[in-house]
Tab-separated table of C-alpha atoms in Angstrom:
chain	number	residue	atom	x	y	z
A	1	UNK	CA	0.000	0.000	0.000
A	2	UNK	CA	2.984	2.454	1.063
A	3	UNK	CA	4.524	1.249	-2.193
A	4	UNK	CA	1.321	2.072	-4.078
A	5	UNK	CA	1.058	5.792	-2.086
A	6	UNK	CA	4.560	6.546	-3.093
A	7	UNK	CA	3.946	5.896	-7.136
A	8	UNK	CA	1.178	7.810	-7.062
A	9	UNK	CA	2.424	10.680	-5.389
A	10	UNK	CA	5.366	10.539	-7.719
A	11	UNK	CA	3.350	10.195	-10.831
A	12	UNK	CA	0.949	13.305	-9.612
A	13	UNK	CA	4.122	15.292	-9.207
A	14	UNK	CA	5.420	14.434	-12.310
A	15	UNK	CA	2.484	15.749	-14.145
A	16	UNK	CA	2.265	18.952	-12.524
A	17	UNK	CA	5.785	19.746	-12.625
A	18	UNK	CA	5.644	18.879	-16.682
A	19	UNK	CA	2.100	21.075	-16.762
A	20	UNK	CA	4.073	24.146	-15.538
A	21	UNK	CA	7.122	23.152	-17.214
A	22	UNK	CA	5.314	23.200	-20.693
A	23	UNK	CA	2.759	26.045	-20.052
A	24	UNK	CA	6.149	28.879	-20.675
A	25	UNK	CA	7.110	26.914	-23.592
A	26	UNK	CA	3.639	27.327	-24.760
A	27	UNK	CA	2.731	31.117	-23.773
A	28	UNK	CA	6.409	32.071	-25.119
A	29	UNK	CA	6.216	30.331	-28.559
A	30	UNK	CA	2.512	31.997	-29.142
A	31	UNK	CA	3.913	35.251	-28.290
A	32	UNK	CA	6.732	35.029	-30.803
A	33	UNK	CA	4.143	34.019	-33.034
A	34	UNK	CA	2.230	37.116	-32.422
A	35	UNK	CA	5.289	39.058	-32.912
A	36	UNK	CA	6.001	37.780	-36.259
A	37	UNK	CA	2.302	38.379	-37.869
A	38	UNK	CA	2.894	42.109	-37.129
A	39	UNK	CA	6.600	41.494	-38.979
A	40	UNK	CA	9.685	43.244	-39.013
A	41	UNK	CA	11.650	39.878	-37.075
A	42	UNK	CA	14.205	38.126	-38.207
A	43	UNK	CA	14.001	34.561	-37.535
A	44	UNK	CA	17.092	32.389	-37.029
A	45	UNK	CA	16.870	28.595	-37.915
A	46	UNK	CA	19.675	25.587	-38.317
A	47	UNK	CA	19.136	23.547	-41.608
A	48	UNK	CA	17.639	20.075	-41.372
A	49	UNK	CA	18.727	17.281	-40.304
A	50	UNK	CA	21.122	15.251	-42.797
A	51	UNK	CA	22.382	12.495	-40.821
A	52	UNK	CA	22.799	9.285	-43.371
A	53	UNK	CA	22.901	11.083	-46.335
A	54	UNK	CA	25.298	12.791	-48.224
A	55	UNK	CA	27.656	14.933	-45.873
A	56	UNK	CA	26.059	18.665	-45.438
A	57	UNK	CA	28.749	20.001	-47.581
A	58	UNK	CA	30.205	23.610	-47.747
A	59	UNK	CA	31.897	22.898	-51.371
A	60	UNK	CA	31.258	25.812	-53.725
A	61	UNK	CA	31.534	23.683	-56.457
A	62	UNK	CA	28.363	21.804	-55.304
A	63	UNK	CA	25.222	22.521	-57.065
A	64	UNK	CA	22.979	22.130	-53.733
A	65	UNK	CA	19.902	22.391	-55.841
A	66	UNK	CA	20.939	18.722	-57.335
A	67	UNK	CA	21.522	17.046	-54.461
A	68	UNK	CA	19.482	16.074	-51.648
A	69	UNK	CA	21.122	15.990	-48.146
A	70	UNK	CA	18.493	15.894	-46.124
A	71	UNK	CA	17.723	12.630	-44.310
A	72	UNK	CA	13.683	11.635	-44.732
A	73	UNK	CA	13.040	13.167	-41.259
A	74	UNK	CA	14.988	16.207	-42.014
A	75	UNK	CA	12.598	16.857	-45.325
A	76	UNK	CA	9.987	16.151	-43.116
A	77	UNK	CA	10.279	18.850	-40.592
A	78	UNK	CA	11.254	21.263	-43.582
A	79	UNK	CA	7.611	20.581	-44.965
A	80	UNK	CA	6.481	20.715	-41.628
A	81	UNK	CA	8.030	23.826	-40.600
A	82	UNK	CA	6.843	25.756	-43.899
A	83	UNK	CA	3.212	24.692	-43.468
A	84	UNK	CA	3.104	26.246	-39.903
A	85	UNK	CA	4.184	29.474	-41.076
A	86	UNK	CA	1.686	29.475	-44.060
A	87	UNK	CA	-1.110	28.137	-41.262
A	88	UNK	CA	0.020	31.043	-38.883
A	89	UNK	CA	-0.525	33.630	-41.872
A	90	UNK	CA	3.505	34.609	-41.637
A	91	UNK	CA	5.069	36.691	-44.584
A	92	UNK	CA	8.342	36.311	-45.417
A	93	UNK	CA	9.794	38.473	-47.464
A	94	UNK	CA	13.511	37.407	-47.404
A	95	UNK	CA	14.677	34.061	-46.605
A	96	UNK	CA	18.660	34.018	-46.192
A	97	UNK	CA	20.711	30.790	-46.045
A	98	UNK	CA	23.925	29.323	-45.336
A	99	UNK	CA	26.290	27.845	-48.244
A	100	UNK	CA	25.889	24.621	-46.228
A	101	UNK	CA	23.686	22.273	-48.547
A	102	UNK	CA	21.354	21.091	-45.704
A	103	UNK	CA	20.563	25.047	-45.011
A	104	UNK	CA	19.625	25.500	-48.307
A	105	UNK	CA	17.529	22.814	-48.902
A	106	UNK	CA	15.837	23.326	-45.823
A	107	UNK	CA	15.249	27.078	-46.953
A	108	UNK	CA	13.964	25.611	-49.901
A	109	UNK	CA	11.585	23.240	-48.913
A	110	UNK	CA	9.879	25.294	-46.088
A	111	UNK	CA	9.685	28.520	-47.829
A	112	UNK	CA	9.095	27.400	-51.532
A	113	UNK	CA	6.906	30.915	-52.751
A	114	UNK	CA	10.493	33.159	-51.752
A	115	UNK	CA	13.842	32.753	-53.491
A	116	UNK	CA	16.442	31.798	-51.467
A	117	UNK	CA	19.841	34.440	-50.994
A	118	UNK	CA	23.043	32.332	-50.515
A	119	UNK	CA	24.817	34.597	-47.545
A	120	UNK	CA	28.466	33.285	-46.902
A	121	UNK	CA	28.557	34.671	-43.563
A	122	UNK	CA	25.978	32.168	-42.804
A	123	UNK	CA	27.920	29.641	-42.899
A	124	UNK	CA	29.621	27.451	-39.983
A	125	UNK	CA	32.047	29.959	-38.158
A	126	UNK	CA	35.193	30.255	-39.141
A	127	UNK	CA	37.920	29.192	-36.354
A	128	UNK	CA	40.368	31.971	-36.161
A	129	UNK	CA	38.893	34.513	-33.530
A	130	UNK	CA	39.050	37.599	-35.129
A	131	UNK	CA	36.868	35.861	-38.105
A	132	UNK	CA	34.509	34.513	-36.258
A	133	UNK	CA	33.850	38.058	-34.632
A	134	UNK	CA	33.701	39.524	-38.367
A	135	UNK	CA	31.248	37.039	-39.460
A	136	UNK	CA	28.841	37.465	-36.354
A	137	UNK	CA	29.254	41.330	-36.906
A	138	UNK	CA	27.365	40.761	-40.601
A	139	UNK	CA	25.271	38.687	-39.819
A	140	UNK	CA	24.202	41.310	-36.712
A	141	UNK	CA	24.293	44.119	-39.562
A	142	UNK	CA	21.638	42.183	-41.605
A	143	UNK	CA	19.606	41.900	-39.114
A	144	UNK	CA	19.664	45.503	-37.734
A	145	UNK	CA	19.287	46.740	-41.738
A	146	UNK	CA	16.203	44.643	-42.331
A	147	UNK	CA	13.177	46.686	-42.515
A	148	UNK	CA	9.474	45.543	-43.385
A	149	UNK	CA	6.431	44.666	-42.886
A	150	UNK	CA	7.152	40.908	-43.210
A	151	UNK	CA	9.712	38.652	-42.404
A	152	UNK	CA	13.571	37.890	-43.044
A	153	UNK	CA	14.361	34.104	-42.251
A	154	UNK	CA	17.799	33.625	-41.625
A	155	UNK	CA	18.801	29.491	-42.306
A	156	UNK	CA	22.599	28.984	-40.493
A	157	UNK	CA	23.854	26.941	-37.767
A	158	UNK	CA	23.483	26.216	-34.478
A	159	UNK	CA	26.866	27.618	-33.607
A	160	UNK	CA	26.016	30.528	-35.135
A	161	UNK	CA	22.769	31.634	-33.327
A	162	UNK	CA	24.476	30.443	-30.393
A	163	UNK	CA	27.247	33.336	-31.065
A	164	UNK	CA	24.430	35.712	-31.630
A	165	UNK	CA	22.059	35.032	-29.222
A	166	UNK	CA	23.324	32.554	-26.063
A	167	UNK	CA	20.901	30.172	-26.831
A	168	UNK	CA	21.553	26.690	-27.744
A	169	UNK	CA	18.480	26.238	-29.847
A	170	UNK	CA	16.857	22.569	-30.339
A	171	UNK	CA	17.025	21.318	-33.488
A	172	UNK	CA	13.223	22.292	-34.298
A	173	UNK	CA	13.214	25.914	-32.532
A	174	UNK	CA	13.637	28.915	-34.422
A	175	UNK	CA	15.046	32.190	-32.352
A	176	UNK	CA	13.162	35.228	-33.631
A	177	UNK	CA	15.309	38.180	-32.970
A	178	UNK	CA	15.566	42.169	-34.120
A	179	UNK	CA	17.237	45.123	-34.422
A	180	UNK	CA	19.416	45.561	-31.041
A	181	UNK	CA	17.862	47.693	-28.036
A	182	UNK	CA	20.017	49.728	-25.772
A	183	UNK	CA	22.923	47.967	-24.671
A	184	UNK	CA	22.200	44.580	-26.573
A	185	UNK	CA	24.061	43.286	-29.607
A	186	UNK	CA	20.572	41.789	-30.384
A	187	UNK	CA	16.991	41.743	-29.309
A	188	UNK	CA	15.726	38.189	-28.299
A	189	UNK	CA	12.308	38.971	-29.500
A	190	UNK	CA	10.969	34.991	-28.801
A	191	UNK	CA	11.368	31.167	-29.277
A	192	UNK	CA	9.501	29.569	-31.084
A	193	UNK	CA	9.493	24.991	-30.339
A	194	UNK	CA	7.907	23.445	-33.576
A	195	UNK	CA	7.382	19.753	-31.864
C-alpha cells in the first residue's frame, strides 16, 4: 500500500511539474508568433537534419539544388516547418541561407513561394577569432538593416545563433530576434518549439 502511495504521489508530481514546465514553452512560442504576424523579425533557424545522407557540404563547387542531403526526417520537418508558417498567416519576405547544402535545402523546402539568398557569412564559423567576430558582426548588420512589414528568415547553424544570441536552440526551434535595443548586440524577440 505504502509502495502504491509513493507511485502515485510521484506520478501526480510528475504531471504537474511537466504542466508548468510546458505552459512557458507554450505562452512564449505563441507570443513570438504574435510578434512575427505584425513582422519586421528576423528569424534564425539551423538547416535540417542530414544524418545518413550525403555529408552537409560547404563545397562551392556543389550545385545544392541537385543534391538532396536531407535525411527523410529532415525533409519532413522542412515541410512541416513551412506549413506552420503558411497556417500562422507569416510573410516572409527574405529568406537568407547558409552555403551549407542542408541550409539551403531546408530554406527551400519550407519557404518554396520566396527565393532563397546564398549569404556566406551564414555559414559554420570560421575558427580563427578575429573571423569569427567579423562574421557574427554581418550577420548582426543584416539583421539591424532589415526593414518591413514581413519577415527575413535567416537558415545557419546552431553555432552561429548560439554566437548571436546565447541560446543553444533545439534542433526544431527557431530564435526570432531584431534590431538591437540599448545595450544589446541583439533583441531576443521569442522562441519559437515546432514539436
Amino acid at each position: 500500500m505504502l509502495k502504491q502511495l509513493r507511485f502515485w504521489t510521484f506520478s501526480t508530481l510528475t504531471l504537474i511539474l511537466s504542466v508548468f514546465i510546458s505552459i512557458p514553452t507554450a505562452f512564449a512560442t505563441d507570443a513570438a508568433w504574435a510578434r512575427l504576424t505584425r513582422g519586421g523579425y528576423t528569424v534564425l533557424l539551423q538547416g535540417g537534419d542530414s544524418s545518413g545522407t550525403l555529408s552537409p557540404t560547404t563545397d562551392t563547387t556543389v550545385d545544392c539544388t541537385q543534391v538532396r542531403t536531407l535525411s527523410d526526417r529532415g525533409h519532413q520537418l522542412a515541410q512541416k516547418l513551412g506549413a506552420r508558417f503558411a497556417a500562422k498567416a507569416i510573410r516572409i519576405d527574405k529568406v537568407m541561407a547558409s552555403p551549407v547544402c542542408n541550409a539551403q535545402e531546408t530554406a527551400r523546402l519550407a519557404f518554396s513561394g520566396v527565393s532563397v539568398e546564398i549569404v556566406s557569412a551564414l555559414g559554420p564559423l570560421a575558427d580563427d577569432e578575429a573571423a569569427k567576430q567579423s562574421q557574427i558582426d554581418q550577420i548582426r548588420a543584416m539583421i539591424a538593416e532589415f526593414k518591413s512589414s514581413g519577415n527575413l528568415v535567416m537558415m545557419t547553424d546552431r553555432a552561429n545563433i548560439t554566437a548571436l544570441t546565447g541560446i543553444i536552440p533545439r534542433p526544431t526551434e527557431a530564435v526570432v530576434v531584431s534590431s538591437p535595443e540599448a545595450g544589446e548586440t541583439v533583441h531576443i524577440a521569442g522562441r519559437i518549439i515546432f514539436d
